Amino acid sequence: MKASHEHEWEAAPGLPSALPAGERVVWQGAPNWRSLAIHAFHVPKIAIYFSLMLALQAINLTTPSSDLDWKPLLVAASLYIVALGLLMGTAWMSAHSTLYTLTNKRVVMRIGIVLTLTFNLPFKRLAGASLKPYAKGMGDIALALQPEDRIGWAHLWPHQRAWYINHPQPTLRCVPDAEQVGQLLQTLWRDACANEGLRLTDGATEPDAASHSQPGVIA
């Protein structure tokens, strides 16, 4: 995979520095921009809202004594189309500037359109994972961090789990073949923890990115 011009400084695509000995890239992927536009930027919902606003405006402009004045409607519709176009453009740029990486020891998230940020999430610092599936095999894989580890919500957006503001969860958004990626993440996590002698706490479950349950807990 060839790095784009703005990411030529990377040691390898998606990685700010060379991997240490014993670590290897297992999987890399990026969000599907159409799915991201739907589920992260909510373009269809906003389009429905704009349509309702146009309908209400048309009703208000219609009077029994005169025909409908189309000029205000055309102006409003033009502005709505521009707004939707900007949202879709932002979704496209967000998807094409993002690269998610799974190695045998960590998750790496390179995100950001203007300001590029890279987050390294070692498996031993993950408290769990959960999958939210979408149509056509797309899905979000949310990563719960240990309580003492925090990443700012604004730094992650839109690569975070919705409504988790106090304890943001970094999320691989709208990745293709999400269930297979989740199973791979689970396998890599299990192997990494076994190699480092980590174990699950009593009554907890390991991170299962192929399930819809709350994240498990790791000790």
Short mmCIF file of C-alpha atoms in Angstrom, two decimals:
data_model
loop_
_atom_site.label_atom_id
_atom_site.label_comp_id
_atom_site.label_asym_id
_atom_site.label_seq_id
_atom_site.Cartn_x
_atom_site.Cartn_y
_atom_site.Cartn_z
CA MET A 1 0.00 0.00 0.00
CA LYS A 2 1.53 3.26 -1.12
CA ALA A 3 1.34 6.23 1.22
CA SER A 4 -0.44 9.32 -0.08
CA HIS A 5 1.44 12.61 -0.37
CA GLU A 6 0.29 13.93 3.02
CA HIS A 7 1.39 10.70 4.74
CA GLU A 8 4.81 10.30 3.11
CA TRP A 9 6.43 10.88 6.51
CA GLU A 10 5.12 7.54 7.80
CA ALA A 11 7.59 4.71 8.24
CA ALA A 12 4.92 2.46 6.70
CA PRO A 13 1.30 3.21 5.74
CA GLY A 14 -0.62 3.93 8.94
CA LEU A 15 2.45 3.59 11.18
CA PRO A 16 4.39 6.64 12.43
CA SER A 17 7.49 4.56 13.17
CA ALA A 18 8.98 1.23 12.21
CA LEU A 19 7.62 -1.76 14.08
CA PRO A 20 9.91 -3.23 16.73
CA ALA A 21 11.33 -6.70 16.37
CA GLY A 22 8.71 -9.39 16.81
CA GLU A 23 5.78 -7.20 15.80
CA ARG A 24 4.07 -7.51 12.43
CA VAL A 25 1.09 -6.04 10.61
CA VAL A 26 -1.80 -8.52 10.44
CA TRP A 27 -4.60 -6.40 8.97
CA GLN A 28 -5.17 -2.90 7.65
CA GLY A 29 -8.39 -1.26 6.57
CA ALA A 30 -10.30 1.99 6.34
CA PRO A 31 -13.93 3.07 6.69
CA ASN A 32 -16.28 2.70 3.76
CA TRP A 33 -17.07 6.33 3.01
CA ARG A 34 -20.69 5.72 2.00
CA SER A 35 -21.38 3.79 5.19
CA LEU A 36 -19.55 6.49 7.15
CA ALA A 37 -21.76 9.17 5.56
CA ILE A 38 -24.86 7.21 6.61
CA HIS A 39 -23.93 6.11 10.12
CA ALA A 40 -21.44 8.74 11.34
CA PHE A 41 -22.57 11.87 9.49
CA HIS A 42 -26.26 10.85 9.31
CA VAL A 43 -26.72 12.16 5.77
CA PRO A 44 -30.05 10.31 5.11
CA LYS A 45 -31.59 11.59 8.35
CA ILE A 46 -30.52 15.14 7.62
CA ALA A 47 -31.86 14.81 4.05
CA ILE A 48 -35.25 13.75 5.44
CA TYR A 49 -35.19 16.70 7.83
CA PHE A 50 -34.43 19.11 4.98
CA SER A 51 -37.25 17.59 2.92
CA LEU A 52 -39.71 18.15 5.76
CA MET A 53 -38.49 21.73 6.13
CA LEU A 54 -39.07 22.31 2.41
CA ALA A 55 -42.55 20.84 2.64
CA LEU A 56 -43.45 23.07 5.59
CA GLN A 57 -42.02 26.08 3.79
CA ALA A 58 -44.09 25.26 0.72
CA ILE A 59 -47.23 25.02 2.86
CA ASN A 60 -46.51 28.37 4.49
CA LEU A 61 -45.87 30.02 1.11
CA THR A 62 -49.09 28.72 -0.38
CA THR A 63 -52.07 31.04 -0.04
CA PRO A 64 -55.62 30.62 -1.40
CA SER A 65 -55.38 33.84 -3.38
CA SER A 66 -52.03 33.29 -5.13
CA ASP A 67 -49.83 30.62 -6.63
CA LEU A 68 -46.86 29.16 -4.83
CA ASP A 69 -43.78 31.36 -4.92
CA TRP A 70 -41.01 28.99 -6.01
CA LYS A 71 -38.07 31.36 -5.59
CA PRO A 72 -37.66 30.96 -1.78
CA LEU A 73 -38.03 27.20 -2.16
CA LEU A 74 -35.33 27.05 -4.82
CA VAL A 75 -32.97 29.09 -2.64
CA ALA A 76 -33.61 26.87 0.38
CA ALA A 77 -33.26 23.68 -1.67
CA SER A 78 -29.96 24.91 -3.10
CA LEU A 79 -28.59 25.58 0.38
CA TYR A 80 -29.74 22.15 1.59
CA ILE A 81 -28.04 20.45 -1.34
CA VAL A 82 -24.80 22.32 -0.63
CA ALA A 83 -24.98 21.29 3.05
CA LEU A 84 -25.53 17.62 2.15
CA GLY A 85 -22.70 17.81 -0.37
CA LEU A 86 -20.36 19.18 2.29
CA LEU A 87 -21.31 16.38 4.68
CA MET A 88 -20.71 13.73 2.04
CA GLY A 89 -17.42 15.36 1.07
CA THR A 90 -16.31 15.37 4.70
CA ALA A 91 -17.24 11.69 5.02
CA TRP A 92 -15.19 10.91 1.90
CA MET A 93 -12.16 12.84 3.14
CA SER A 94 -12.44 11.29 6.60
CA ALA A 95 -12.53 7.78 5.16
CA HIS A 96 -9.63 8.39 2.77
CA SER A 97 -7.39 9.95 5.45
CA THR A 98 -8.03 7.12 7.93
CA LEU A 99 -6.16 3.85 8.23
CA TYR A 100 -6.76 1.24 10.91
CA THR A 101 -4.01 -1.30 11.62
CA LEU A 102 -4.01 -4.49 13.64
CA THR A 103 -0.63 -5.90 14.56
CA ASN A 104 0.00 -8.91 16.73
CA LYS A 105 0.44 -6.56 19.72
CA ARG A 106 -1.78 -3.50 19.28
CA VAL A 107 -4.37 -1.51 17.39
CA VAL A 108 -3.13 1.59 15.56
CA MET A 109 -5.56 4.27 14.41
CA ARG A 110 -4.34 6.97 12.03
CA ILE A 111 -7.11 9.55 11.75
CA GLY A 112 -7.60 13.22 10.92
CA ILE A 113 -8.30 15.23 7.78
CA VAL A 114 -6.29 18.41 8.45
CA LEU A 115 -4.37 17.42 11.59
CA THR A 116 -3.25 13.79 11.48
CA LEU A 117 -3.32 11.93 14.79
CA THR A 118 -2.09 8.40 15.45
CA PHE A 119 -3.31 6.40 18.45
CA ASN A 120 -1.48 3.29 19.61
CA LEU A 121 -3.69 0.97 21.64
CA PRO A 122 -1.77 -2.04 23.03
CA PHE A 123 -3.98 -5.09 23.52
CA LYS A 124 -3.03 -5.22 27.20
CA ARG A 125 -4.65 -1.78 27.66
CA LEU A 126 -7.97 -2.82 26.12
CA ALA A 127 -10.78 -3.66 28.53
CA GLY A 128 -13.08 -5.04 25.85
CA ALA A 129 -14.57 -4.69 22.41
CA SER A 130 -18.03 -4.73 20.88
CA LEU A 131 -19.41 -4.91 17.37
CA LYS A 132 -22.29 -2.93 15.89
CA PRO A 133 -23.11 -4.47 12.49
CA TYR A 134 -24.58 -2.64 9.52
CA ALA A 135 -25.78 -3.74 6.11
CA LYS A 136 -23.49 -5.36 3.53
CA GLY A 137 -21.00 -6.59 6.12
CA MET A 138 -20.07 -3.13 7.39
CA GLY A 139 -19.78 -2.47 11.09
CA ASP A 140 -18.29 -0.49 13.97
CA ILE A 141 -15.82 -2.14 16.35
CA ALA A 142 -15.66 -0.15 19.59
CA LEU A 143 -12.68 -0.59 21.90
CA ALA A 144 -13.15 -0.02 25.63
CA LEU A 145 -10.02 1.22 27.37
CA GLN A 146 -8.83 0.54 30.88
CA PRO A 147 -10.41 3.03 33.35
CA GLU A 148 -7.15 4.92 33.87
CA ASP A 149 -6.64 5.40 30.12
CA ARG A 150 -8.50 8.28 28.48
CA ILE A 151 -8.57 9.79 25.00
CA GLY A 152 -10.47 13.01 24.43
CA TRP A 153 -13.82 12.63 22.64
CA ALA A 154 -13.05 15.54 20.31
CA HIS A 155 -9.68 14.02 19.38
CA LEU A 156 -11.37 10.82 18.24
CA TRP A 157 -14.42 12.18 16.41
CA PRO A 158 -15.91 10.64 14.33
CA HIS A 159 -13.94 7.51 15.26
CA GLN A 160 -15.63 7.00 18.62
CA ARG A 161 -18.62 5.09 19.97
CA ALA A 162 -21.76 7.22 20.02
CA TRP A 163 -22.94 8.60 23.38
CA TYR A 164 -19.82 7.47 25.27
CA ILE A 165 -18.65 10.98 26.12
CA ASN A 166 -17.27 10.66 29.66
CA HIS A 167 -15.35 7.50 28.78
CA PRO A 168 -14.83 7.64 25.00
CA GLN A 169 -14.27 4.38 23.19
CA PRO A 170 -12.02 4.49 20.10
CA THR A 171 -13.93 2.84 17.27
CA LEU A 172 -13.03 1.33 13.94
CA ARG A 173 -15.90 2.93 12.03
CA CYS A 174 -17.78 1.34 9.16
CA VAL A 175 -15.12 -1.23 8.29
CA PRO A 176 -15.91 -3.83 5.61
CA ASP A 177 -16.17 -7.47 6.74
CA ALA A 178 -16.54 -6.19 10.29
CA GLU A 179 -17.42 -9.56 11.82
CA GLN A 180 -14.28 -11.20 10.40
CA VAL A 181 -12.16 -8.27 11.58
CA GLY A 182 -13.73 -8.59 15.03
CA GLN A 183 -12.91 -12.27 15.19
CA LEU A 184 -9.34 -11.50 14.11
CA LEU A 185 -9.07 -8.85 16.82
CA GLN A 186 -10.28 -11.36 19.40
CA THR A 187 -7.72 -13.93 18.30
CA LEU A 188 -4.87 -11.42 18.33
CA TRP A 189 -5.92 -10.15 21.74
CA ARG A 190 -6.04 -13.66 23.16
CA ASP A 191 -2.59 -14.53 21.80
CA ALA A 192 -1.04 -11.24 22.97
CA CYS A 193 -2.42 -11.61 26.49
CA ALA A 194 -1.27 -15.22 26.68
CA ASN A 195 2.24 -14.19 25.65
CA GLU A 196 2.35 -11.49 28.34
CA GLY A 197 0.85 -13.70 31.03
CA LEU A 198 -2.35 -11.68 31.36
CA ARG A 199 -5.56 -13.34 32.44
CA LEU A 200 -9.23 -12.52 32.73
CA THR A 201 -10.67 -11.49 36.05
CA ASP A 202 -13.19 -13.79 37.69
CA GLY A 203 -16.58 -13.64 36.02
CA ALA A 204 -15.38 -11.47 33.14
CA THR A 205 -15.37 -12.25 29.46
CA GLU A 206 -12.67 -11.56 26.92
CA PRO A 207 -13.26 -8.85 24.35
CA ASP A 208 -15.66 -10.34 21.80
CA ALA A 209 -15.94 -8.00 18.84
CA ALA A 210 -18.37 -10.42 17.21
CA SER A 211 -21.00 -9.90 19.89
CA HIS A 212 -23.33 -7.08 20.84
CA SER A 213 -22.68 -7.28 24.59
CA GLN A 214 -20.97 -4.75 26.79
CA PRO A 215 -17.16 -4.99 26.80
CA GLY A 216 -15.57 -7.55 29.06
CA VAL A 217 -12.87 -6.75 31.59
CA ILE A 218 -9.21 -7.69 31.42
CA ALA A 219 -6.73 -7.84 34.26
#
